[in-house]
Structure formats: structure tokens, C-alpha cells
mmCIF file of C-alpha atoms in Angstrom:
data_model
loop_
_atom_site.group_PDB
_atom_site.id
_atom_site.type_symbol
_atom_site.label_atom_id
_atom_site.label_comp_id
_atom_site.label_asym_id
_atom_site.label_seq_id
_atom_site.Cartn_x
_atom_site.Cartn_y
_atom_site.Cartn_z
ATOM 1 C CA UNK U 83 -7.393 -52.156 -24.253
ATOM 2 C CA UNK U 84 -3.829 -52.368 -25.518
ATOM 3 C CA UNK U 85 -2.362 -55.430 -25.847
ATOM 4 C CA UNK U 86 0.454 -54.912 -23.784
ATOM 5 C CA UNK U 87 0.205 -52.540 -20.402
ATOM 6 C CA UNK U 88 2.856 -50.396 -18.556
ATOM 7 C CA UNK U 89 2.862 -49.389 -15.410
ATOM 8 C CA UNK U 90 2.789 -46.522 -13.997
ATOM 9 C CA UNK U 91 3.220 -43.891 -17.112
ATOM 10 C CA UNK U 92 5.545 -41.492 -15.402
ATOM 11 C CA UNK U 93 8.040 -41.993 -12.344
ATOM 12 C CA UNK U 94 10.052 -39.769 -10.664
ATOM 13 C CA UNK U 95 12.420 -41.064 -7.778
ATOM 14 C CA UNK U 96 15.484 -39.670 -5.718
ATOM 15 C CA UNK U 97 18.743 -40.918 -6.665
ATOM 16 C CA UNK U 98 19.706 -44.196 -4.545
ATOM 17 C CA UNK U 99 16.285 -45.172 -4.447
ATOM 18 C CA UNK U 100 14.614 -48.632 -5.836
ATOM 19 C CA UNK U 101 12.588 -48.597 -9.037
ATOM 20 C CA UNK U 102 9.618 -51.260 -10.501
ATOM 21 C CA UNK U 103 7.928 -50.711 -13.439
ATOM 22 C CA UNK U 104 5.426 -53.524 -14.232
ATOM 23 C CA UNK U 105 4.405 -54.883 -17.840
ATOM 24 C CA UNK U 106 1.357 -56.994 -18.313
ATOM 25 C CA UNK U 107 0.567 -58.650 -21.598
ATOM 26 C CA UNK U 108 -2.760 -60.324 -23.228
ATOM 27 C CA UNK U 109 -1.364 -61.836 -26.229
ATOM 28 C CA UNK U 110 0.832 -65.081 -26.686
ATOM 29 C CA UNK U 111 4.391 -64.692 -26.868
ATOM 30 C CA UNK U 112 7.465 -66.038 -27.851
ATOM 31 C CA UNK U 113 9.348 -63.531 -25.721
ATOM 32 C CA UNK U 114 9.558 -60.282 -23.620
ATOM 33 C CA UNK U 115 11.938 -57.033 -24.295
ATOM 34 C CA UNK U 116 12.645 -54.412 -22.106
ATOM 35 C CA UNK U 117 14.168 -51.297 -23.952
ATOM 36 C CA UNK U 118 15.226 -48.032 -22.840
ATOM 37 C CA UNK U 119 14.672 -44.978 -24.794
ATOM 38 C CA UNK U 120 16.960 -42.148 -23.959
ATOM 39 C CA UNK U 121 16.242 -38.165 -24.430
ATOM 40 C CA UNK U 122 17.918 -37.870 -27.411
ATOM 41 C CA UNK U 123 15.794 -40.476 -29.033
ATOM 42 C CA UNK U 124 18.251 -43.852 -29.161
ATOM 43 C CA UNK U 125 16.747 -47.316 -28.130
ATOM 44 C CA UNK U 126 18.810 -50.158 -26.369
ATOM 45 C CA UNK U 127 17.602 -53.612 -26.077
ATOM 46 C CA UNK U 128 18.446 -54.321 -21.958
ATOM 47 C CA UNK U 129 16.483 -57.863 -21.824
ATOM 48 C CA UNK U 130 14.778 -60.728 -23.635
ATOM 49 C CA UNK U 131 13.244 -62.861 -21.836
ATOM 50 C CA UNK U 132 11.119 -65.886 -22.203
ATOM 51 C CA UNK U 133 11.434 -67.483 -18.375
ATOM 52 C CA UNK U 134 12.742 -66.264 -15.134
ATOM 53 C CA UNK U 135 14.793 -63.994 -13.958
ATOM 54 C CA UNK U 136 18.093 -62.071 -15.411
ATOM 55 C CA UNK U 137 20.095 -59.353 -13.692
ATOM 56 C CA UNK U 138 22.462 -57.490 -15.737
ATOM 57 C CA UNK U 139 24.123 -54.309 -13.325
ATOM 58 C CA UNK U 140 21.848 -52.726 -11.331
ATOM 59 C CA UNK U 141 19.105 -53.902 -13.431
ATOM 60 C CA UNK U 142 16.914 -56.920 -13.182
ATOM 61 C CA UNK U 143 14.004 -58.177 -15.083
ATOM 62 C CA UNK U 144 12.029 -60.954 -14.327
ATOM 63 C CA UNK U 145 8.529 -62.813 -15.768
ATOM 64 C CA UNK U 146 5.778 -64.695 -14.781
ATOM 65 C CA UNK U 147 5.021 -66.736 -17.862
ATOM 66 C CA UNK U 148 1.426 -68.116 -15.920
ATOM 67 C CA UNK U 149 0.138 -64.464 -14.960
ATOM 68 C CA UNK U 150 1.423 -62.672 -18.358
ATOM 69 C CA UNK U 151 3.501 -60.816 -16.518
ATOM 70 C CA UNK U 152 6.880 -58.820 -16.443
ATOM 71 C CA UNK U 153 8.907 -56.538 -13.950
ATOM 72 C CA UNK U 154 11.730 -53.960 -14.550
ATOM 73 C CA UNK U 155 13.617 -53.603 -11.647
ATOM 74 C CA UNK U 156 16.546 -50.830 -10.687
ATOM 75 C CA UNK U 157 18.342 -51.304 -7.879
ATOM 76 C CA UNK U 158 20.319 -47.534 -6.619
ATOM 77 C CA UNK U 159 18.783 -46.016 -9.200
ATOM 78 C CA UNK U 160 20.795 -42.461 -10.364
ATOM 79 C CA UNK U 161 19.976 -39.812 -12.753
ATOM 80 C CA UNK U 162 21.508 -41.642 -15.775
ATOM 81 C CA UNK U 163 18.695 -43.783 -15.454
ATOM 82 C CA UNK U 164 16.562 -41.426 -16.535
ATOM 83 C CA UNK U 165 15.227 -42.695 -19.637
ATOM 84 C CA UNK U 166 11.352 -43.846 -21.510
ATOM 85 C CA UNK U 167 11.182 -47.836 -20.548
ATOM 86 C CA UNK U 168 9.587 -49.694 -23.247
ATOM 87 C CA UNK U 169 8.185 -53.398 -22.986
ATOM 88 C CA UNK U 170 7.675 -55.357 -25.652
ATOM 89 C CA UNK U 171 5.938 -58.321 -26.296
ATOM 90 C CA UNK U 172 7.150 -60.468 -29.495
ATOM 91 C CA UNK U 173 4.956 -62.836 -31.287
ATOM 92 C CA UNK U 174 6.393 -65.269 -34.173
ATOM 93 C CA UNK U 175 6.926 -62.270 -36.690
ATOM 94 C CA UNK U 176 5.420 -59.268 -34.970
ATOM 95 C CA UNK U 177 6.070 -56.815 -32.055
ATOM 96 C CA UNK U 178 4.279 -55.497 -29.740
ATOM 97 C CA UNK U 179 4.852 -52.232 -27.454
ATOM 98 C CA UNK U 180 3.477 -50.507 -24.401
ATOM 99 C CA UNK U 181 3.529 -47.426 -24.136
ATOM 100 C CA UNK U 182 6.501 -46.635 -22.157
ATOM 101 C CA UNK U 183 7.296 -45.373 -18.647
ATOM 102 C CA UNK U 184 9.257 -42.394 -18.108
ATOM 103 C CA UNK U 185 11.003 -42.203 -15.645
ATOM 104 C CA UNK U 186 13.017 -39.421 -13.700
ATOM 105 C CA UNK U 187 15.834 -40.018 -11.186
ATOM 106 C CA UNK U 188 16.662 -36.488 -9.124
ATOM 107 C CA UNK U 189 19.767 -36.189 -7.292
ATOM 108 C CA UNK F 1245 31.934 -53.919 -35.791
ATOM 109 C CA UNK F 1246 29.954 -51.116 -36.323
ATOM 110 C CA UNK F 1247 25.659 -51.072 -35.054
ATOM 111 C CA UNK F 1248 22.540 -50.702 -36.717
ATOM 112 C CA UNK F 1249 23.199 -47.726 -38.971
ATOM 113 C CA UNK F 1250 20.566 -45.134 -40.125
ATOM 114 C CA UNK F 1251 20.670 -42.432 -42.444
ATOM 115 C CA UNK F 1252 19.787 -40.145 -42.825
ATOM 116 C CA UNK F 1253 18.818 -38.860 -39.037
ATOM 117 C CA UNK F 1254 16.882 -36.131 -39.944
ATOM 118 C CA UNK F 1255 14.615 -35.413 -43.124
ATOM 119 C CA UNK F 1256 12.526 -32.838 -43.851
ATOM 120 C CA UNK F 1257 9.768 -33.170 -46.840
ATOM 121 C CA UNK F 1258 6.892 -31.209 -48.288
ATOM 122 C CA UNK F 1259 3.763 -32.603 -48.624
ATOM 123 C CA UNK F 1260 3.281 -34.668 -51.791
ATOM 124 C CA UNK F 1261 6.851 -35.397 -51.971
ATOM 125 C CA UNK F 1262 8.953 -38.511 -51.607
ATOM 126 C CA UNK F 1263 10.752 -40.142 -48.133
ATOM 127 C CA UNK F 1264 13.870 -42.697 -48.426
ATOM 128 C CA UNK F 1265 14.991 -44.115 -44.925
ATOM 129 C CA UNK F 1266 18.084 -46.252 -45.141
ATOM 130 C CA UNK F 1267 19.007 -48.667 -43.255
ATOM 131 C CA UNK F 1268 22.431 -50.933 -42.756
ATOM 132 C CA UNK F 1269 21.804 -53.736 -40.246
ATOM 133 C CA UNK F 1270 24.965 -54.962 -38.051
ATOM 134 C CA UNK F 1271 27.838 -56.822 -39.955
ATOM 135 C CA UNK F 1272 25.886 -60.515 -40.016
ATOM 136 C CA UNK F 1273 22.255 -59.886 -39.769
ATOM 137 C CA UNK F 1274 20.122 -60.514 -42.548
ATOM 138 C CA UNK F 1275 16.685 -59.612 -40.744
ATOM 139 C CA UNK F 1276 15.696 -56.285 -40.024
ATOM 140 C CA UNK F 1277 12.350 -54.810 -38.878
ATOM 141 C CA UNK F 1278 10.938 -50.894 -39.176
ATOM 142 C CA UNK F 1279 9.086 -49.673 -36.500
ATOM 143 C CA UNK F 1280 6.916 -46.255 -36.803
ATOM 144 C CA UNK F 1281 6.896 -43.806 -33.352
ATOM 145 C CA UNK F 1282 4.131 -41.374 -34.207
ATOM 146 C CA UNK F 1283 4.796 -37.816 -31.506
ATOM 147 C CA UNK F 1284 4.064 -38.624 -27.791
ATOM 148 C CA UNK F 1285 3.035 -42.379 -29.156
ATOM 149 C CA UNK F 1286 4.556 -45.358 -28.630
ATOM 150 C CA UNK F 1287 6.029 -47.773 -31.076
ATOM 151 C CA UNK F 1288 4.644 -49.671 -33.893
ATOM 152 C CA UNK F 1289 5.672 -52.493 -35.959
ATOM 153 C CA UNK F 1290 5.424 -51.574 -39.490
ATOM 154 C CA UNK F 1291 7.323 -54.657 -41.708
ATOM 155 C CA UNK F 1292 9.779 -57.764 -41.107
ATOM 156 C CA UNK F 1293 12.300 -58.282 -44.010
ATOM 157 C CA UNK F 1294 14.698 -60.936 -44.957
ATOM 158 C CA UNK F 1295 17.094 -60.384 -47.876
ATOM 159 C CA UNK F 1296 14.852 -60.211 -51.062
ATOM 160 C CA UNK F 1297 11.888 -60.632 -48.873
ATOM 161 C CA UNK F 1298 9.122 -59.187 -47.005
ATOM 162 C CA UNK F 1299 7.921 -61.428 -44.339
ATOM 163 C CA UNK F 1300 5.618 -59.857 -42.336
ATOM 164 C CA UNK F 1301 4.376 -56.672 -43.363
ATOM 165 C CA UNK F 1302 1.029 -56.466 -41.195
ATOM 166 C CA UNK F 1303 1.635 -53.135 -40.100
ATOM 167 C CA UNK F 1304 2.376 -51.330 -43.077
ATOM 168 C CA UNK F 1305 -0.064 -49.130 -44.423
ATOM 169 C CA UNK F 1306 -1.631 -50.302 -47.201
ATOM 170 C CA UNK F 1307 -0.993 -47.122 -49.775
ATOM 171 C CA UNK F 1308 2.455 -44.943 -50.517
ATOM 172 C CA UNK F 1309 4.435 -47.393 -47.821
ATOM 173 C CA UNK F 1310 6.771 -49.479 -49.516
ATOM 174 C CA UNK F 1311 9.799 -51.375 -48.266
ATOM 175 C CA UNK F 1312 12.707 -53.475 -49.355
ATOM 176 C CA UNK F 1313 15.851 -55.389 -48.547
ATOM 177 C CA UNK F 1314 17.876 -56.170 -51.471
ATOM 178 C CA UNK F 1315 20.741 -58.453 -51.686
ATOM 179 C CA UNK F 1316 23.147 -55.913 -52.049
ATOM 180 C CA UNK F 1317 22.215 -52.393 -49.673
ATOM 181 C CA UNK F 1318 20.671 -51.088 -47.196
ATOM 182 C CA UNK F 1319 17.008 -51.720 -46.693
ATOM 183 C CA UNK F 1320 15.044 -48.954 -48.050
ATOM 184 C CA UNK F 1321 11.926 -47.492 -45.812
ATOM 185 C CA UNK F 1322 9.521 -45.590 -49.071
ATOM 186 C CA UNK F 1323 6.994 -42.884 -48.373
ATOM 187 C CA UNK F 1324 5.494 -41.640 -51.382
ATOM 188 C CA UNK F 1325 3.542 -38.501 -51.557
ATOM 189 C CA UNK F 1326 4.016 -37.811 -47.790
ATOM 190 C CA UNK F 1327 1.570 -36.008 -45.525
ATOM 191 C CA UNK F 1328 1.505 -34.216 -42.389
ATOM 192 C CA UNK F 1329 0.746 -37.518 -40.802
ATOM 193 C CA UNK F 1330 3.808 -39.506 -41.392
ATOM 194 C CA UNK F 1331 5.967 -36.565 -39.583
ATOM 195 C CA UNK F 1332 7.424 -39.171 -37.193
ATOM 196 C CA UNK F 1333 10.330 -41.074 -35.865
ATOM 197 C CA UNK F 1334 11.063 -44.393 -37.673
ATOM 198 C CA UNK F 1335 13.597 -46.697 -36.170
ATOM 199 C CA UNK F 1336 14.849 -49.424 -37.975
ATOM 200 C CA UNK F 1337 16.595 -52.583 -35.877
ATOM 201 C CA UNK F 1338 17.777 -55.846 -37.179
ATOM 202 C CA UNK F 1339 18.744 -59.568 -36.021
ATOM 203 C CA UNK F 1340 21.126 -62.373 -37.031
ATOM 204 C CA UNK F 1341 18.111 -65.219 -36.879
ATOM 205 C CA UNK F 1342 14.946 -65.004 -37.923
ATOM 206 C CA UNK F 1343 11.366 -64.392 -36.360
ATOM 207 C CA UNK F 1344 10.736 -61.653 -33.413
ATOM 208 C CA UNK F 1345 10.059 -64.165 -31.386
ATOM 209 C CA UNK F 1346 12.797 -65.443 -29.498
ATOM 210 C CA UNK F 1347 15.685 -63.521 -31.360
ATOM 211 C CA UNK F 1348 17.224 -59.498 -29.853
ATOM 212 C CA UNK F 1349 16.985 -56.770 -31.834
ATOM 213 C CA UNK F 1350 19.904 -54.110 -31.782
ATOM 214 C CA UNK F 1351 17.918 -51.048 -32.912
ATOM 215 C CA UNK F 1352 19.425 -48.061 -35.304
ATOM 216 C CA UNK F 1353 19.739 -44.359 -33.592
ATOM 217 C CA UNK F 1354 16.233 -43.356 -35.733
ATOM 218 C CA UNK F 1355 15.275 -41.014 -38.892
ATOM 219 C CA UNK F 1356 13.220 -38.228 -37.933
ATOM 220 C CA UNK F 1357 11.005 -37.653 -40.422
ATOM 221 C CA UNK F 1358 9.461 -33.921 -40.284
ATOM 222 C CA UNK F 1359 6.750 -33.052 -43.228
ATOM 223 C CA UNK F 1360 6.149 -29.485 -43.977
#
């Protein structure tokens, strides 16, 4: 079992609609990424978090530090969203990835 | 101020030959990190480096891996004798403090390592 879960693997929604993909983690940690990994290979950090909630555009991420457990929320989601979401769970000196979500946004 | 540069962003080897990955972190950080994506796999920590030091290098593989971070340079990524196997994508990020833990990375656009 890996240490750190993604769910579900693949996603494909219609533009405008809302979008979870949920991240569940066995191992201790001193914080939680979200990425996104576009086609052409580039990874942006979009959140760290350690507590809470934290909304940046349409996207919000949030963590349940009691039930190891995080959520990647887009809200009117659009083709440009189209991208591999990567959690990440990050230990004192190590990282730890799932295995991604990829998700497809149609118009 | 320029990001996490990478170069070079595609390399092609034979097997049995050698791989340099460079790797300029953002103006300010003196921690970066190289991470491994293997085809259709997800990513992998491979080292932790501080300037003149490797701090965590758990997920290195133990022969013809070698990495560095001197005080003047890019960090260097070394694959000696390369096989089939290490034909993958290796992304380099780095941080202004130290430790994964509680610190963002801003991630370089990749080398894409292809071995003949």
C-alpha cells in the first residue's frame, strides 16, 4: 500500500462543472503539497498546507490533520485545468507522492 | 528573478555512457531536491542538498548515482554508465529554508533523460 493515496486516478468533467480529488496519507507529516503537472511535463507547487483550509482562484485545498486527509477542490472548472494533480506528503527531509490524478475538463 | 532552471531539457545517452543534469535553483535558495519520474510512474525523491552537502540522500540508488551542490554552480545530477532503466524524467526543485517539511518547493521545467 503506498504511502500516500489519490483519488480517483483519472477524471474527466464538462467545463463549468465542480471537481474533488481526495489525498489520503499514512505517514507523519510536516506538511501537504498539491502540484499540478501539465502536458508538456512542467510542475507548479499550488498549495502547502499543514492546517485548514486555503483558496487561491478557483482552487481550494483543505486538510484534516486527525483523519490524514486532504482535498483538491475546483470550483468552474475549464479545459485549462486539464492537468496530472499530484499530492505530496513531506516528512522532515523527504517527500512523498501519490500517484497523480489526471484529469480532463471538455468544453 | 528568474525560476528553477534546468539544463539541459532533453538528453539522449547510450548505454554505458555518462548523464550530467544541471541544475540552478532560484536567486536565494540554497536547498534543492532531485526527484526521479520513471514513464507512466509517479514521482520519487532521490536526494536533499545544501551547499557543500548532501542531507538526505535516502532515495538515491546506491551505485552510478551521484550528486552535488557546490558552492559555486549548479547542482550536478551524475549517472554513470547509464542503462535502459534510468530513461526518465528528473525534475530538480529547490527552497530558500531548509527541510521538506514545512518549506515550498518551486520545481525546474525537467531533463528528459532518454537511453538508447
Amino acid at each position: 500500500k503506498n504511502e500516500v493515496e489519490q483519488s480517483p486516478q483519472n477524471l474527466t468533467a464538462q467545463e463549468g462543472e465542480f471537481i474533488t480529488i481526495n489525498c489520503s496519507y499514512s505517514v507523519g507529516i510536516s506538511a501537504l503539497h498539491w502540484l499540478q503537472q501539465h502536458p508538456g511535463g512542467g510542475i507548479v507547487s499550488l498549495f502547502m498546507l499543514s492546517s485548514g483550509k486555503k483558496k487561491h482562484g478557483r482552487l481550494i485545498a483543505t486538510i484534516n490533520i486527525q483523519e490524514k486527509h486532504s482535498s483538491l477542490h475546483i470550483t468552474a472548472s475549464h479545459p485549462r485545468d486539464s492537468a496530472v494533480y499530484i499530492c505530496a506528503a513531506s516528512g522532515n527531509n523527504d517527500m512523498r507522492f501519490g500517484a497523480g490524478t489526471r484529469l480532463t475538463v471538455k468544453p | 528573478n528568474a525560476g528553477v532552471m534546468q539544463n539541459p531539457r532533453h538528453l539522449v545517452r547510450r548505454r554505458g555512457q555518462e548523464a550530467r543534469l544541471r541544475c540552478s535553483p532560484m536567486k536565494g535558495h540554497s536547498h534543492v531536491y532531485w526527484y526521479r519520474q520513471l514513464p507512466e510512474e509517479g514521482l520519487k525523491f532521490m536526494v536533499y542538498l545544501q551547499k557543500e552537502n548532501i542531507i538526505d540522500e535516502s532515495g538515491m540508488p546506491k551505485e552510478r548515482f551521484s550528486a552535488e551542490f557546490p558552492k559555486e554552480g549548479p547542482s550536478i545530477l551524475r549517472i554513470q554508465q547509464v542503462v535502459r532503466g534510468d530513461s526518465a524524467a528528473y525534475f530538480c526543485a529547490s527552497s530558500p529554508l531548509g527541510g521538506q517539511g514545512g518549506n515550498e518547493q518551486f520545481f525546474g521545467p525537467g531533463t528528459r533523460l532518454t537511453v538508447l
